[in-house]
């Protein structure tokens, strides 16, 4: 059975990279979102309730409770936490010795701390996914990393936590596919979702314009392929045949790459790709090198090989038949297209889901049981009694932790089917309820319903000095100017732009933070303005705040091919937010209704403290910089350092074959070595192996 040492290293490096992007992206937005002059000041979220220190920390787990001890307010503490998280994640990405359990524990605690004060701007599924993945990285990472060039012996338990990553990937993809159908969204059921998706998603890329104008039959076929990849393929994650798992891996990669090309989904797609490393093995990545053994030609093994091949072909054939049958695929040779339609009803799917959800849990349990048995068998092969005793302790601890995490995850996973959720073991519910606030396991379901079927709703803010002549306030990233091309901002997430997209789907009263945004614009608060335009000269009211602010709702569509210098078309729909000015009774009423009025001014901190001064100086230097440029700069710097590390790493020449032939015979087991570490040079193995 192929090992997973190299995929685990890729997983740990990928998690570190995603944490780096998440912390750096958040840091650039903290003053405007959570500062004293921000939209939702963070200081309002951490209020002592007269409870004990440890009880308070357990109920609201955040390191920001300790910010006042450093002379910082909550927002400044969040800045410090984000900076330290970025640096720690960068170190774990670049330096192998830093990829140990403590580093990932600190990263997870830091991001959990930020989420406790993040409010609506950190209530995204990918934030929960990063927290769950980060905690799994704590279990996957070793207690310490052997220096580059040294080989650490494998332990029996090391594959157990990594299996949880595969289970998380299964829950994410399977639930995301199922909810599209359980939502009864007509666009998904009619296979027309992608005819709307590219122009109605939050932040499309320029490639989305071209994808939107592809033939409708191709869009419908793509929706059917999406259901195939998200619902039918995930059970293959646990297939005993590695080529089936690899086929599942490449199908998931294809889906994520296509989403990345056509949409700005921050670090979500990158994180999903990191989870996909759990489907790989050392053999596929070339870490397990051939030892010169002759391939057996005995008829039993040849027969087994053919049977395995037939089984794989049978699985592929079954997937092809099921897709063709359930989506009525028909090739029209005359029009050179493929016709498709949904060939099952909601009732039929619901009944199938009832019979399918519980078996998928048993499938996961069976796969986990096999991993446990495999780990136990590896432990029995250890003959050094002291190491065997230590391995037994580790195996026991990680077995219990893995089973507990699997049990906890069954509760949010069962949300996809209410009857199964009700029949779940009550002990699992109690265990999940005890740790739910830590977000160790979460429910997922991306793109549940397709919005904007009649046109993309978009809120446009306007300001005026006299209430008669209005100027639009254009955001850096979200659609506004009809002639401006959609931007590419991945892996940055402009959280205000994302919430503006959600706000446009309903009345402004469903988004209380919007009233606070209007107030800050009337007050001319620079931190909030920089969320809209990092270059203040592009903000129409940068010299003097507007006297009045209002918001209009439009419907946007992609322009048609041939329209010169136009990316969008739009039509006015209605007034979204009425014109208001400072002191306006209607504005004051809304602020009071939503609890947004500052009843107590923020406490002043000592300006002479060196830490706040250092944070303020760094903020001054980075504020004019656009967040995507900062993140791309980090990416380029990290890539350059990795290239330099690879060039400077000592690479021994390949072993002499003649020397292998005359080498003295070693004792059995002496040549058994762990697989090459991922940071080693790929030109040859570190320790030459004897050719048999």
XYZ file of C-alpha atoms in Angstrom:
692
model
C 0.000 0.000 0.000
C 1.446 3.375 -1.026
C 2.402 5.769 1.767
C 1.253 9.333 2.313
C 4.351 11.085 3.655
C 4.722 13.472 0.720
C 0.985 14.319 0.436
C 0.979 15.127 4.157
C 3.847 17.551 3.657
C 2.046 19.160 0.726
C -1.067 19.407 2.884
C 0.795 21.140 5.715
C 2.471 23.561 3.325
C -0.859 24.285 1.638
C -2.613 24.963 4.944
C 0.192 27.334 5.917
C -0.157 29.185 2.592
C -3.925 29.564 3.007
C -3.525 30.842 6.583
C -0.968 33.360 5.301
C -3.398 34.671 2.686
C -6.321 34.725 5.124
C -4.459 36.649 7.838
C -2.837 39.116 5.417
C -6.146 39.777 3.650
C -7.920 40.356 6.955
C -5.154 42.630 8.261
C -5.594 45.072 5.388
C -9.285 45.536 6.228
C -9.274 45.667 10.028
C -9.393 49.486 10.570
C -12.331 49.964 8.200
C -14.273 46.944 9.428
C -13.425 46.710 13.133
C -11.563 49.858 14.194
C -13.010 52.530 16.472
C -14.056 54.408 13.315
C -14.983 51.256 11.415
C -18.304 49.819 10.328
C -18.678 47.322 13.199
C -16.159 48.193 15.938
C -14.697 45.039 17.430
C -14.576 46.503 20.935
C -18.339 46.001 21.226
C -18.069 42.224 20.833
C -15.926 41.406 23.874
C -17.804 42.629 26.925
C -17.013 41.071 30.321
C -20.140 39.401 31.694
C -18.960 38.990 35.269
C -17.905 35.383 34.671
C -14.677 33.740 35.650
C -11.716 34.220 33.348
C -11.532 30.597 32.209
C -15.283 30.243 31.769
C -15.333 33.431 29.719
C -12.443 32.155 27.593
C -14.177 28.802 27.000
C -17.501 30.339 25.991
C -15.860 32.962 23.761
C -12.450 31.502 22.889
C -10.351 34.460 21.817
C -6.845 35.636 22.629
C -8.151 39.182 22.187
C -9.389 39.097 25.778
C -5.738 39.701 26.672
C -5.256 42.720 24.368
C -5.716 45.311 27.179
C -2.786 43.731 29.062
C -0.601 44.796 26.112
C -2.021 48.308 26.041
C -4.094 47.572 22.934
C -7.767 47.865 22.141
C -9.571 44.972 20.479
C -8.963 46.171 16.919
C -5.259 46.731 17.577
C -5.056 43.308 19.162
C -6.664 41.872 16.041
C -4.049 43.647 13.918
C -1.236 42.179 16.012
C -2.811 38.733 15.823
C -3.142 38.964 12.040
C 0.459 40.094 11.608
C 1.815 37.322 13.810
C -0.408 34.796 12.045
C 0.880 35.935 8.647
C 4.514 35.649 9.734
C 4.026 32.275 11.433
C 2.210 30.882 8.396
C 4.937 32.209 6.088
C 7.556 30.529 8.271
C 5.680 27.216 8.216
C 5.374 27.489 4.433
C 9.086 28.089 3.868
C 10.851 26.320 6.731
C 10.374 22.601 7.227
C 11.303 22.637 10.954
C 8.393 25.023 11.613
C 5.792 22.597 10.266
C 5.107 21.065 13.637
C 2.024 20.726 15.775
C 2.554 23.842 17.866
C 2.753 26.131 14.818
C -0.575 24.930 13.453
C -2.181 25.051 16.877
C -1.197 28.718 17.182
C -2.507 29.457 13.676
C -5.824 27.770 14.458
C -6.204 29.575 17.796
C -5.362 32.923 16.191
C -7.950 32.540 13.423
C -10.565 31.266 15.868
C -9.858 34.339 17.998
C -10.409 36.597 14.994
C -13.678 34.873 14.102
C -15.045 35.567 17.589
C -15.032 39.317 16.870
C -15.452 39.145 13.078
C -19.256 39.361 13.188
C -21.024 39.259 9.816
C -17.829 39.917 7.842
C -16.314 36.607 8.980
C -19.472 34.498 8.693
C -18.501 32.736 5.475
C -18.359 29.000 4.905
C -14.697 29.154 3.891
C -13.828 30.739 7.238
C -15.412 27.748 8.969
C -13.703 25.415 6.500
C -10.322 26.979 7.265
C -10.884 26.544 11.000
C -11.818 22.881 10.599
C -8.910 22.249 8.231
C -6.549 24.111 10.541
C -7.498 21.896 13.462
C -6.948 18.785 11.354
C -3.504 20.181 10.472
C -2.761 20.235 14.203
C -3.430 16.486 14.301
C -1.618 15.751 11.037
C 1.533 17.726 11.839
C 4.282 15.914 13.765
C 5.466 16.970 17.181
C 8.703 18.004 15.515
C 10.035 18.049 11.986
C 13.311 16.354 11.161
C 15.794 18.757 9.514
C 16.123 18.592 5.756
C 18.181 15.615 4.710
C 17.364 13.587 7.819
C 14.859 10.779 7.793
C 12.507 10.295 10.685
C 11.054 6.843 11.142
C 7.386 6.486 10.323
C 4.926 5.979 13.142
C 1.900 3.657 12.986
C -0.639 6.406 13.675
C 0.525 9.055 11.205
C -2.035 8.192 8.504
C -5.059 8.326 10.839
C -5.498 12.119 11.157
C -4.803 12.509 7.450
C -7.803 10.279 6.743
C -9.958 12.920 8.438
C -8.876 15.371 5.736
C -10.279 13.012 3.106
C -13.518 12.699 5.087
C -13.778 16.492 5.293
C -13.285 16.767 1.522
C -16.048 14.200 1.033
C -18.465 16.076 3.302
C -17.700 19.386 1.597
C -18.195 18.162 -1.969
C -21.069 15.743 -1.395
C -23.090 18.248 0.660
C -22.412 21.019 -1.868
C -23.874 18.843 -4.604
C -26.869 17.617 -2.609
C -28.040 21.032 -1.373
C -28.306 22.306 -4.933
C -31.118 19.801 -5.455
C -32.711 19.834 -1.995
C -33.075 23.638 -2.280
C -35.516 23.089 -5.188
C -33.773 25.893 -7.051
C -35.324 25.912 -10.562
C -32.015 26.891 -12.146
C -30.216 23.834 -10.794
C -33.095 21.489 -11.551
C -33.456 22.921 -15.040
C -29.676 22.649 -15.636
C -29.622 26.368 -16.470
C -27.691 27.566 -13.396
C -24.493 28.345 -15.285
C -26.330 30.529 -17.779
C -26.760 32.915 -14.804
C -23.867 32.039 -12.511
C -20.996 33.727 -14.327
C -22.585 37.194 -14.340
C -24.438 36.948 -11.000
C -21.634 35.603 -8.783
C -20.192 38.061 -6.291
C -16.921 38.966 -7.982
C -16.548 37.587 -11.501
C -13.258 37.644 -13.385
C -12.773 38.770 -16.999
C -12.885 35.090 -18.020
C -16.436 34.918 -16.635
C -17.607 37.263 -19.423
C -16.334 34.835 -22.050
C -17.698 31.783 -20.198
C -21.102 33.460 -19.966
C -21.315 33.690 -23.755
C -20.581 30.013 -24.365
C -23.428 27.980 -25.970
C -26.372 27.221 -23.690
C -26.096 23.481 -24.365
C -22.544 23.554 -23.018
C -23.737 25.345 -19.871
C -26.390 22.676 -19.305
C -23.885 19.900 -19.887
C -21.509 21.588 -17.423
C -24.226 21.579 -14.746
C -24.712 17.842 -15.251
C -20.939 17.386 -14.991
C -20.961 19.405 -11.768
C -23.530 17.061 -10.231
C -21.427 14.109 -11.353
C -18.265 15.501 -9.753
C -19.949 16.646 -6.536
C -22.381 13.785 -5.840
C -21.348 10.628 -7.712
C -17.551 10.927 -7.569
C -16.925 11.667 -3.834
C -17.683 8.072 -2.675
C -14.665 7.060 -4.766
C -12.498 8.961 -2.267
C -12.676 5.785 -0.151
C -12.225 3.287 -2.986
C -9.646 0.549 -2.260
C -8.315 0.928 -5.823
C -5.854 3.807 -5.960
C -6.481 4.602 -9.635
C -10.122 5.315 -8.794
C -9.009 7.672 -6.038
C -6.635 9.403 -8.433
C -9.391 9.794 -11.018
C -11.536 11.367 -8.292
C -8.617 13.663 -7.409
C -8.230 14.990 -10.941
C -11.962 15.533 -11.337
C -12.022 17.676 -8.189
C -8.962 19.612 -9.314
C -10.593 20.304 -12.676
C -13.728 21.680 -11.010
C -11.789 23.934 -8.623
C -9.495 25.288 -11.320
C -12.453 26.189 -13.543
C -14.114 27.999 -10.622
C -10.878 29.884 -9.901
C -10.578 31.005 -13.517
C -14.091 32.428 -13.693
C -14.629 33.755 -10.158
C -12.804 35.490 -7.287
C -13.466 33.144 -4.376
C -10.532 34.284 -2.228
C -8.743 31.310 -0.661
C -11.664 28.868 -0.869
C -10.623 27.046 -4.041
C -6.996 26.966 -2.899
C -8.098 25.418 0.388
C -10.208 22.819 -1.408
C -7.207 21.910 -3.568
C -5.182 21.498 -0.375
C -7.814 19.064 0.912
C -7.506 17.123 -2.348
C -3.936 16.145 -1.403
C -5.528 13.513 0.864
C -6.382 11.531 -2.292
C -2.744 11.297 -3.384
C 0.009 8.913 -2.311
C 3.778 8.747 -2.442
C 3.800 6.349 -5.358
C 1.838 8.709 -7.583
C 4.085 11.628 -6.623
C 7.234 9.632 -7.307
C 8.399 9.496 -3.701
C 8.406 5.702 -3.683
C 11.150 4.748 -6.108
C 11.536 1.429 -7.807
C 13.925 -0.951 -6.123
C 14.631 -2.950 -9.241
C 12.268 -5.793 -8.418
C 11.128 -7.864 -11.326
C 7.428 -7.726 -12.027
C 5.828 -11.039 -11.268
C 4.321 -12.776 -14.302
C 2.568 -15.578 -12.423
C -0.941 -16.218 -13.679
C -2.728 -15.462 -10.347
C -1.258 -11.947 -10.229
C -1.904 -11.384 -13.913
C -5.507 -12.480 -13.412
C -5.862 -10.172 -10.427
C -4.501 -7.270 -12.476
C -7.067 -7.902 -15.200
C -9.876 -8.179 -12.669
C -8.883 -4.872 -11.102
C -8.793 -3.245 -14.520
C -12.228 -4.631 -15.360
C -13.588 -3.369 -12.049
C -12.229 0.113 -12.725
C -13.712 0.126 -16.211
C -17.000 -1.042 -14.719
C -17.021 1.913 -12.291
C -16.295 4.385 -15.082
C -18.963 2.784 -17.233
C -21.480 2.958 -14.392
C -20.758 6.677 -13.888
C -21.122 7.320 -17.605
C -24.375 5.338 -17.798
C -25.820 7.024 -14.708
C -25.003 10.487 -16.017
C -26.471 9.692 -19.428
C -29.627 8.189 -17.913
C -30.379 10.670 -15.129
C -29.697 13.712 -17.312
C -31.028 12.314 -20.612
C -27.902 13.133 -22.577
C -28.454 13.008 -26.342
C -25.962 13.973 -29.026
C -27.352 16.121 -31.838
C -24.921 15.530 -34.680
C -26.592 18.001 -37.007
C -26.365 20.948 -34.598
C -23.141 19.639 -33.047
C -24.495 19.895 -29.512
C -25.532 17.741 -26.588
C -29.095 17.983 -25.276
C -29.681 17.365 -21.566
C -32.476 17.554 -19.019
C -33.118 16.286 -15.506
C -34.704 12.848 -15.698
C -35.844 12.484 -12.081
C -38.202 14.295 -9.727
C -37.623 15.981 -6.386
C -39.548 13.210 -4.624
C -37.407 10.527 -6.260
C -34.221 12.337 -5.305
C -35.423 12.832 -1.704
C -36.195 9.130 -1.369
C -32.828 8.224 -2.843
C -31.100 10.646 -0.474
C -32.799 9.012 2.519
C -31.438 5.627 1.500
C -28.034 7.055 0.568
C -27.037 9.347 3.455
C -26.723 6.692 6.160
C -24.777 4.277 3.904
C -22.264 7.054 3.179
C -21.715 7.318 6.936
C -21.171 3.565 7.087
C -18.809 3.874 4.146
C -16.796 6.444 6.053
C -16.875 4.257 9.172
C -15.688 1.214 7.216
C -12.860 3.204 5.644
C -11.829 4.525 9.050
C -11.925 1.006 10.507
C -9.562 -0.161 7.785
C -7.193 2.703 8.607
C -7.314 1.749 12.294
C -6.571 -1.907 11.514
C -3.733 -0.896 9.213
C -2.247 1.332 11.919
C -2.496 -1.501 14.453
C -0.800 -3.926 12.049
C 2.045 -1.453 11.537
C 2.429 -1.197 15.269
C 2.771 -4.958 15.598
C 5.709 -4.873 13.156
C 7.754 -2.733 15.527
C 10.288 -4.833 17.482
C 12.119 -2.217 19.560
C 10.213 -2.470 22.833
C 10.776 1.109 24.017
C 9.739 2.595 20.672
C 6.836 0.154 20.527
C 5.612 1.359 23.926
C 5.804 4.994 22.832
C 4.062 4.138 19.558
C 1.299 2.381 21.488
C 0.636 5.530 23.500
C 0.527 7.681 20.353
C -1.630 5.171 18.503
C -4.136 5.060 21.357
C -4.380 8.838 21.638
C -4.721 9.483 17.910
C -7.132 6.613 17.402
C -9.449 8.046 20.042
C -9.048 11.569 18.621
C -9.758 10.403 15.069
C -12.846 8.419 16.058
C -14.092 11.354 18.160
C -13.636 13.825 15.296
C -15.403 11.469 12.906
C -18.305 11.056 15.351
C -18.606 14.821 15.858
C -18.613 15.469 12.116
C -21.567 13.131 11.554
C -23.923 15.659 13.144
C -23.364 18.608 10.759
C -23.016 16.187 7.838
C -26.462 14.703 8.563
C -28.068 18.128 8.061
C -28.346 17.259 4.365
C -31.113 14.770 5.211
C -33.381 15.624 8.206
C -34.608 12.055 8.854
C -31.053 10.744 9.093
C -30.153 13.630 11.386
C -32.998 12.675 13.727
C -31.948 9.011 13.816
C -28.329 9.787 14.625
C -26.911 8.505 17.913
C -27.725 10.952 20.735
C -24.179 10.672 22.063
C -22.903 12.203 18.817
C -25.280 15.127 19.262
C -24.088 15.708 22.833
C -20.448 15.521 21.827
C -20.985 17.929 18.947
C -22.917 20.350 21.155
C -20.064 20.457 23.658
C -17.510 21.659 21.093
C -19.719 23.374 18.510
C -18.452 26.842 19.439
C -14.900 25.734 18.571
C -15.992 25.001 14.970
C -14.189 21.664 14.880
C -16.815 20.336 12.456
C -19.222 22.342 10.325
C -21.970 21.892 7.763
C -21.345 22.970 4.183
C -23.397 23.593 1.091
C -21.965 26.011 -1.455
C -24.026 27.672 -4.223
C -27.262 26.362 -2.724
C -29.521 28.616 -4.766
C -28.832 30.608 -7.919
C -29.587 34.303 -7.391
C -30.183 37.044 -9.918
C -32.202 35.000 -12.404
C -33.799 38.199 -13.722
C -30.580 40.196 -13.608
C -27.783 40.702 -11.127
C -28.993 42.977 -8.267
C -26.380 45.568 -7.374
C -26.416 48.360 -4.791
C -24.825 51.632 -5.928
C -23.986 54.251 -3.301
C -24.315 57.925 -4.190
C -23.265 61.127 -2.440
C -24.234 64.764 -2.820
C -23.437 68.163 -1.348
C -26.795 69.775 -2.146
C -29.219 66.842 -2.455
C -29.733 67.614 -6.167
C -26.548 66.590 -7.924
C -25.421 63.075 -7.080
C -22.122 61.327 -7.733
C -21.703 57.561 -7.637
C -19.258 56.069 -5.139
C -17.394 53.368 -7.043
C -15.890 50.353 -5.269
C -12.538 48.871 -6.239
C -13.781 45.356 -6.874
C -17.538 44.946 -7.169
C -19.336 45.902 -10.416
C -20.195 49.568 -10.782
C -18.642 51.378 -13.739
C -20.049 49.776 -16.887
C -16.782 50.116 -18.828
C -14.486 48.712 -16.149
C -13.369 45.109 -16.582
C -14.034 42.691 -13.710
C -10.911 42.470 -11.532
C -8.775 39.510 -10.479
C -8.235 39.680 -6.700
C -7.759 36.032 -5.639
C -6.671 35.093 -2.956
C -7.810 38.349 -1.332
C -11.376 38.594 -0.061
C -12.762 42.158 -0.015
C -15.263 41.453 2.728
C -17.236 44.685 2.365
C -17.737 44.030 -1.367
C -18.970 40.517 -0.561
C -21.470 41.809 1.978
C -22.649 44.431 -0.510
C -23.513 41.544 -2.835
C -25.589 39.859 -0.107
C -27.219 43.166 0.849
C -28.475 43.650 -2.716
C -30.539 40.451 -2.438
C -32.999 41.980 0.056
C -34.020 45.235 1.791
C -31.365 47.219 3.639
C -33.004 46.351 6.967
C -31.783 42.763 6.456
C -28.219 44.132 6.517
C -27.987 46.367 9.614
C -24.291 47.039 9.039
C -25.220 49.009 5.883
C -26.650 51.815 8.025
C -23.326 52.041 9.851
C -21.526 52.197 6.487
C -23.686 55.168 5.452
C -22.921 56.892 8.766
C -19.158 56.461 8.347
C -19.293 57.850 4.806
C -21.206 60.906 6.029
C -18.571 61.349 8.728
C -15.778 60.941 6.165
C -13.932 58.231 8.116
C -10.767 57.388 6.198
C -10.463 53.720 7.315
C -13.888 52.976 5.817
C -13.169 54.978 2.682
C -10.033 52.881 2.104
C -12.232 49.776 1.967
C -13.900 51.388 -1.043
C -10.837 52.997 -2.652
C -7.320 52.451 -1.335
C -6.270 55.448 -3.454
C -8.155 58.273 -1.764
C -7.888 60.516 -4.833
C -10.271 58.137 -6.654
C -12.927 58.675 -3.991
C -15.159 61.530 -5.184
C -15.541 63.041 -1.695
C -11.998 62.656 -0.386
C -11.589 66.428 0.192
C -14.890 66.900 1.999
C -17.452 64.290 3.157
C -20.791 64.341 1.340
C -23.698 66.099 2.985
C -26.151 63.457 1.794
C -25.782 59.750 1.030
C -28.289 57.421 -0.592
C -28.226 54.035 -2.335
C -29.925 52.804 -5.505
C -30.621 49.251 -6.586
C -29.799 48.324 -10.179
C -29.865 45.160 -12.211
C -26.668 44.362 -14.062
C -26.042 42.067 -17.025
C -22.897 41.260 -18.948
C -22.661 43.207 -22.197
C -23.169 41.466 -25.501
C -20.272 40.652 -27.837
C -19.589 43.583 -30.106
C -20.510 46.334 -27.636
C -17.522 48.672 -27.642
C -15.724 49.290 -24.335
C -18.626 47.917 -22.317
C -18.441 45.007 -19.882
C -21.841 45.568 -18.274
C -25.368 46.779 -18.983
C -27.652 47.949 -16.207
C -31.182 49.112 -15.445
C -32.413 51.114 -12.464
C -34.851 49.181 -10.241
C -35.617 51.140 -7.077
C -34.224 53.193 -4.248
C -32.398 50.938 -1.801
C -31.608 53.430 0.992
C -33.241 56.880 1.300
C -31.181 60.087 1.238
C -29.920 60.898 4.731
C -27.548 63.361 6.348
C -25.888 63.570 9.739
C -28.493 64.114 12.430
C -31.324 62.948 10.179
C -34.092 61.470 12.415
C -34.551 58.443 10.153
C -30.824 57.694 10.295
C -30.770 58.072 14.077
C -33.774 55.761 14.374
C -32.069 53.052 12.313
C -28.831 53.358 14.300
C -30.750 53.001 17.551
C -32.878 50.140 16.230
C -29.830 48.134 15.181
C -27.774 48.977 18.272
C -25.146 50.799 16.251
C -24.945 54.030 18.242
C -21.799 54.555 20.291
C -23.153 54.776 23.820
C -19.671 54.996 25.330
C -16.606 56.420 23.574
C -13.617 54.112 23.193
C -11.144 54.198 26.042
C -7.968 56.076 25.170
C -4.757 54.099 25.353
C -1.367 55.481 26.227
C 0.171 56.778 22.985
C 3.658 56.363 24.420
C 3.461 52.568 24.450
C 5.890 51.203 21.838
C 3.633 48.386 20.599
C 0.692 50.603 19.506
C 3.193 52.995 17.945
C 4.795 50.184 15.961
C 1.400 48.947 14.786
C 0.392 52.475 13.781
C 3.642 53.011 11.850
C 3.256 49.747 9.967
C -0.363 50.545 9.169
C 0.681 53.937 7.794
C 3.176 52.275 5.468
C 0.778 49.619 4.156
C -2.503 51.555 3.938
C -1.941 52.990 0.428
C -1.219 49.499 -0.891
C -4.014 47.467 -2.462
C -4.550 44.177 -0.644
C -4.284 41.928 -3.746
C -0.880 43.427 -4.535
C 0.305 42.684 -0.997
C -0.889 39.082 -1.200
C 0.609 38.564 -4.649
C 3.837 40.046 -3.315
C 3.859 37.521 -0.482
C 3.216 34.750 -3.000
C 6.042 35.870 -5.290
C 8.431 36.293 -2.357
C 7.591 32.835 -0.985
C 8.006 31.280 -4.440
C 11.347 33.006 -4.969
C 12.657 31.823 -1.618
C 11.576 28.252 -2.377
C 13.395 28.364 -5.712
C 16.550 29.665 -4.029
C 16.242 26.952 -1.371
C 15.983 24.302 -4.083
C 19.004 25.689 -5.946
C 21.169 25.886 -2.823
C 20.145 22.495 -1.432
C 23.029 19.988 -1.663
C 22.233 17.187 -4.094
C 24.447 14.125 -4.032
C 25.167 12.532 -7.401
C 23.259 9.364 -8.340
C 24.659 6.216 -6.850
C 27.071 4.198 -9.001
C 25.370 1.087 -10.330
C 28.563 -0.966 -10.306
C 29.055 -0.076 -6.685
C 25.611 -1.423 -5.935
C 26.442 -4.694 -7.583
C 29.497 -5.300 -5.389
C 27.993 -3.952 -2.199
C 28.015 -6.445 0.694
C 24.746 -8.060 1.596
C 22.834 -6.248 4.313
C 20.831 -7.768 7.062
C 17.090 -8.105 6.476
C 15.310 -4.813 7.172
C 18.501 -2.765 7.205
C 17.699 -1.200 3.872
C 14.128 -0.299 4.774
C 14.011 3.485 4.903
C 11.253 6.029 5.122
C 10.276 7.773 1.921
C 12.195 10.842 0.846
C 11.070 14.063 2.469
C 9.385 16.523 0.109
C 12.038 19.188 0.597
C 14.808 16.887 -0.624
C 16.304 17.300 -4.058
C 14.523 15.216 -6.664
C 17.620 14.369 -8.693
C 18.284 11.276 -6.655
C 17.594 9.580 -3.327
C 19.473 10.736 -0.279
C 20.424 7.196 0.726
C 21.293 4.837 -2.112
C 19.474 1.526 -2.095
C 21.010 -1.802 -3.043
C 19.789 -3.242 -6.311
C 18.518 -6.793 -6.013
